[in-house]
PDB file of C-alpha atoms in Angstrom:
ATOM      1  CA  MET A  25      -4.540  12.650  17.524  1.00  0.00           C
ATOM      2  CA  ALA A  26      -4.249   8.875  17.343  1.00  0.00           C
ATOM      3  CA  SER A  27      -6.795   6.777  15.558  1.00  0.00           C
ATOM      4  CA  ASP A  28      -6.919   3.012  15.153  1.00  0.00           C
ATOM      5  CA  HIS A  29      -8.212   1.789  11.816  1.00  0.00           C
ATOM      6  CA  SER A  30      -7.617  -1.898  12.447  1.00  0.00           C
ATOM      7  CA  LYS A  31     -10.991  -2.809  10.989  1.00  0.00           C
ATOM      8  CA  ALA A  32     -10.416  -0.868   7.750  1.00  0.00           C
ATOM      9  CA  GLN A  33     -10.106  -3.589   5.144  1.00  0.00           C
ATOM     10  CA  ALA A  34      -8.542  -3.054   1.766  1.00  0.00           C
ATOM     11  CA  CYS A  35     -10.188  -3.095  -1.634  1.00  0.00           C
ATOM     12  CA  ALA A  36     -13.736  -4.139  -0.938  1.00  0.00           C
ATOM     13  CA  PRO A  37     -15.036  -6.269  -3.820  1.00  0.00           C
ATOM     14  CA  GLU A  38     -17.624  -3.641  -4.726  1.00  0.00           C
ATOM     15  CA  SER A  39     -14.974  -0.896  -4.890  1.00  0.00           C
ATOM     16  CA  PRO A  40     -15.873   2.056  -7.141  1.00  0.00           C
ATOM     17  CA  ARG A  41     -12.264   2.317  -8.361  1.00  0.00           C
ATOM     18  CA  GLN A  42     -11.803   1.611 -12.032  1.00  0.00           C
ATOM     19  CA  GLU A  43      -8.067   0.777 -12.020  1.00  0.00           C
ATOM     20  CA  THR A  44      -6.854  -2.348 -13.651  1.00  0.00           C
ATOM     21  CA  HIS A  45      -3.324  -2.272 -12.244  1.00  0.00           C
ATOM     22  CA  PRO A  46      -2.616  -5.552 -10.405  1.00  0.00           C
ATOM     23  CA  VAL A  47      -1.308  -3.754  -7.322  1.00  0.00           C
ATOM     24  CA  TRP A  48      -4.915  -3.128  -6.293  1.00  0.00           C
ATOM     25  CA  GLU A  49      -5.454  -6.888  -6.053  1.00  0.00           C
ATOM     26  CA  LEU A  50      -2.413  -7.153  -3.798  1.00  0.00           C
ATOM     27  CA  LEU A  51      -3.826  -4.376  -1.627  1.00  0.00           C
ATOM     28  CA  SER A  52      -6.957  -6.449  -1.097  1.00  0.00           C
ATOM     29  CA  CYS A  53      -4.816  -8.515   1.294  1.00  0.00           C
ATOM     30  CA  VAL A  54      -3.845  -5.514   3.410  1.00  0.00           C
ATOM     31  CA  ARG A  55      -5.404  -3.844   6.437  1.00  0.00           C
ATOM     32  CA  ILE A  56      -4.417  -0.781   8.399  1.00  0.00           C
ATOM     33  CA  ALA A  57      -3.022  -2.056  11.686  1.00  0.00           C
ATOM     34  CA  HIS A  58      -2.313   1.346  13.232  1.00  0.00           C
ATOM     35  CA  HIS A  59      -2.541   4.941  12.088  1.00  0.00           C
ATOM     36  CA  ILE A  60      -1.637   8.257  13.618  1.00  0.00           C
ATOM     37  CA  SER A  61      -1.188  11.407  11.600  1.00  0.00           C
ATOM     38  CA  GLY A  62       2.110  11.080   9.742  1.00  0.00           C
ATOM     39  CA  ARG A  63       2.618   7.356  10.425  1.00  0.00           C
ATOM     40  CA  ILE A  64       0.698   4.309   9.229  1.00  0.00           C
ATOM     41  CA  ARG A  65       1.350   0.587   9.581  1.00  0.00           C
ATOM     42  CA  PHE A  66      -0.123  -1.923   7.163  1.00  0.00           C
ATOM     43  CA  LYS A  67      -0.475  -5.620   7.859  1.00  0.00           C
ATOM     44  CA  LEU A  68      -0.761  -8.360   5.266  1.00  0.00           C
ATOM     45  CA  GLU A  69      -3.777 -10.397   6.291  1.00  0.00           C
ATOM     46  CA  ALA A  70      -4.718 -12.971   3.707  1.00  0.00           C
ATOM     47  CA  ASP A  71      -3.228 -16.328   2.876  1.00  0.00           C
ATOM     48  CA  LEU A  72      -1.426 -15.273  -0.288  1.00  0.00           C
ATOM     49  CA  ALA A  73      -0.886 -18.787  -1.599  1.00  0.00           C
ATOM     50  CA  ALA A  74      -4.622 -19.493  -1.516  1.00  0.00           C
ATOM     51  CA  ARG A  75      -5.123 -16.476  -3.773  1.00  0.00           C
ATOM     52  CA  GLY A  76      -2.342 -17.411  -6.200  1.00  0.00           C
ATOM     53  CA  LEU A  77      -0.060 -14.691  -4.778  1.00  0.00           C
ATOM     54  CA  ARG A  78       3.255 -14.781  -2.945  1.00  0.00           C
ATOM     55  CA  LEU A  79       5.585 -12.466  -1.085  1.00  0.00           C
ATOM     56  CA  PRO A  80       8.223 -10.886  -3.315  1.00  0.00           C
ATOM     57  CA  SER A  81      11.869 -11.832  -2.763  1.00  0.00           C
ATOM     58  CA  LYS A  82      14.179  -9.841  -0.519  1.00  0.00           C
ATOM     59  CA  ASP A  83      15.719  -8.139  -3.579  1.00  0.00           C
ATOM     60  CA  SER A  84      12.311  -7.176  -4.943  1.00  0.00           C
ATOM     61  CA  LEU A  85      11.253  -5.830  -1.545  1.00  0.00           C
ATOM     62  CA  LYS A  86      14.380  -3.656  -1.531  1.00  0.00           C
ATOM     63  CA  LYS A  87      13.404  -2.254  -4.930  1.00  0.00           C
ATOM     64  CA  ALA A  88       9.859  -1.595  -3.729  1.00  0.00           C
ATOM     65  CA  HIS A  89      11.256   0.076  -0.606  1.00  0.00           C
ATOM     66  CA  THR A  90      13.436   2.394  -2.688  1.00  0.00           C
ATOM     67  CA  LEU A  91      10.552   3.343  -4.975  1.00  0.00           C
ATOM     68  CA  LEU A  92       8.158   3.961  -2.104  1.00  0.00           C
ATOM     69  CA  GLN A  93      10.668   6.275  -0.463  1.00  0.00           C
ATOM     70  CA  GLN A  94      10.851   8.293  -3.693  1.00  0.00           C
ATOM     71  CA  THR A  95       7.084   8.877  -3.685  1.00  0.00           C
ATOM     72  CA  PRO A  96       6.306  12.549  -2.979  1.00  0.00           C
ATOM     73  CA  GLY A  97       5.101  12.938   0.594  1.00  0.00           C
ATOM     74  CA  ILE A  98       6.652   9.685   1.852  1.00  0.00           C
ATOM     75  CA  LYS A  99       9.368  10.326   4.453  1.00  0.00           C
ATOM     76  CA  SER A 100      10.376   6.758   5.294  1.00  0.00           C
ATOM     77  CA  VAL A 101       9.350   3.169   4.694  1.00  0.00           C
ATOM     78  CA  ARG A 102      10.063   0.115   6.820  1.00  0.00           C
ATOM     79  CA  ILE A 103       9.112  -3.260   5.354  1.00  0.00           C
ATOM     80  CA  ASN A 104       9.130  -6.233   7.709  1.00  0.00           C
ATOM     81  CA  PRO A 105       8.596  -9.385   5.617  1.00  0.00           C
ATOM     82  CA  TYR A 106       8.674 -11.641   8.704  1.00  0.00           C
ATOM     83  CA  ALA A 107       5.816  -9.756  10.386  1.00  0.00           C
ATOM     84  CA  HIS A 108       4.083  -9.187   7.027  1.00  0.00           C
ATOM     85  CA  SER A 109       3.934  -5.484   7.759  1.00  0.00           C
ATOM     86  CA  CYS A 110       4.986  -2.162   6.313  1.00  0.00           C
ATOM     87  CA  THR A 111       5.259   1.121   8.206  1.00  0.00           C
ATOM     88  CA  ILE A 112       5.211   4.384   6.301  1.00  0.00           C
ATOM     89  CA  GLU A 113       6.000   7.794   7.719  1.00  0.00           C
ATOM     90  CA  TYR A 114       4.455  10.475   5.541  1.00  0.00           C
ATOM     91  CA  ASP A 115       3.900  14.214   5.372  1.00  0.00           C
ATOM     92  CA  PRO A 116       0.250  14.808   6.375  1.00  0.00           C
ATOM     93  CA  GLN A 117       0.418  18.186   4.629  1.00  0.00           C
ATOM     94  CA  ARG A 118       1.102  16.360   1.354  1.00  0.00           C
ATOM     95  CA  ILE A 119      -0.890  13.152   1.881  1.00  0.00           C
ATOM     96  CA  PRO A 120      -4.254  13.580   3.601  1.00  0.00           C
ATOM     97  CA  GLU A 121      -4.669  11.299   6.624  1.00  0.00           C
ATOM     98  CA  ALA A 122      -8.115  10.078   5.525  1.00  0.00           C
ATOM     99  CA  GLY A 123      -6.765   9.196   2.085  1.00  0.00           C
ATOM    100  CA  TRP A 124      -5.238   5.930   3.299  1.00  0.00           C
ATOM    101  CA  SER A 125      -8.381   4.351   4.744  1.00  0.00           C
ATOM    102  CA  ASP A 126     -10.631   5.841   2.060  1.00  0.00           C
ATOM    103  CA  LEU A 127      -8.442   4.492  -0.746  1.00  0.00           C
ATOM    104  CA  LEU A 128      -8.155   1.006   0.732  1.00  0.00           C
ATOM    105  CA  ALA A 129     -11.912   0.900   1.356  1.00  0.00           C
ATOM    106  CA  GLY A 130     -12.611   1.995  -2.222  1.00  0.00           C
ATOM    107  CA  LYS A 131     -14.299   5.247  -1.198  1.00  0.00           C
ATOM    108  CA  ALA A 132     -14.361   7.918  -3.901  1.00  0.00           C
ATOM    109  CA  THR A 133     -13.221  10.904  -1.829  1.00  0.00           C
ATOM    110  CA  PRO A 134     -10.913  13.794  -2.746  1.00  0.00           C
ATOM    111  CA  GLN A 135      -8.386  12.507  -0.172  1.00  0.00           C
ATOM    112  CA  ALA A 136      -8.368   9.021  -1.714  1.00  0.00           C
ATOM    113  CA  ALA A 137      -8.028  10.498  -5.217  1.00  0.00           C
ATOM    114  CA  GLU A 138      -5.050  12.608  -4.120  1.00  0.00           C
ATOM    115  CA  LEU A 139      -3.263   9.597  -2.624  1.00  0.00           C
ATOM    116  CA  GLN A 140      -4.117   7.433  -5.614  1.00  0.00           C
ATOM    117  CA  GLN A 141      -2.529   9.988  -7.967  1.00  0.00           C
ATOM    118  CA  LEU A 142       0.728   9.753  -6.005  1.00  0.00           C
ATOM    119  CA  ILE A 143       0.604   5.956  -6.049  1.00  0.00           C
ATOM    120  CA  ASP A 144      -0.248   5.812  -9.753  1.00  0.00           C
ATOM    121  CA  LYS A 145       2.885   7.816 -10.576  1.00  0.00           C
ATOM    122  CA  THR A 146       4.981   5.298  -8.656  1.00  0.00           C
ATOM    123  CA  LEU A 147       3.216   2.369 -10.371  1.00  0.00           C
ATOM    124  CA  GLN A 148       4.479   3.620 -13.719  1.00  0.00           C
ATOM    125  CA  GLU A 149       8.036   2.712 -12.701  1.00  0.00           C
ATOM    126  CA  SER A 150       9.287  -0.474 -14.387  1.00  0.00           C
ATOM    127  CA  ALA A 151      10.847  -1.726 -11.138  1.00  0.00           C
ATOM    128  CA  VAL A 152       7.397  -1.743  -9.546  1.00  0.00           C
ATOM    129  CA  GLN A 153       6.108  -3.973 -12.319  1.00  0.00           C
ATOM    130  CA  ALA A 154       8.924  -6.449 -11.677  1.00  0.00           C
ATOM    131  CA  VAL A 155       7.932  -6.700  -7.999  1.00  0.00           C
ATOM    132  CA  ILE A 156       4.277  -7.195  -8.933  1.00  0.00           C
ATOM    133  CA  ASP A 157       5.152  -9.835 -11.527  1.00  0.00           C
ATOM    134  CA  GLU A 158       7.035 -11.770  -8.865  1.00  0.00           C
ATOM    135  CA  ALA A 159       4.229 -11.501  -6.313  1.00  0.00           C
ATOM    136  CA  MET A 160       1.541 -12.379  -8.859  1.00  0.00           C
ATOM    137  CA  PRO A 161       3.109 -15.062 -11.076  1.00  0.00           C
ATOM    138  CA  ASN A 162      -0.162 -16.177 -12.686  1.00  0.00           C
ATOM    139  CA  ARG A 163      -1.312 -12.715 -13.831  1.00  0.00           C
TER     140      ARG A 163
END
């Protein structure tokens, strides 16, 4: 069953999440452009430069791509830096469909918590920190 979550904005300022990892600030620039069970496309919306952020280099995006594909439940990742989008194919048995929009909206649901646990494990990788450092030079 297809569902369009194009209005689901990421990381509302009043988000109940307590994380301090800088990736959550980057996600505040992302919206869900399209979502069907097992496949989701994210679109970078904000003017990164105005927020003191920038797109990572091609090499850093390759590292991020590799790490994302190693995340349990992620089947494939396609990053398109020119379109400012990322498409992820995932296992809906492993990652609950509602987890994506709930997490980005800052909703404290079991589905969001499950997805956040998977993401947090990936964020512990040193290569992820290098990508974030490049995208957020003033942090």
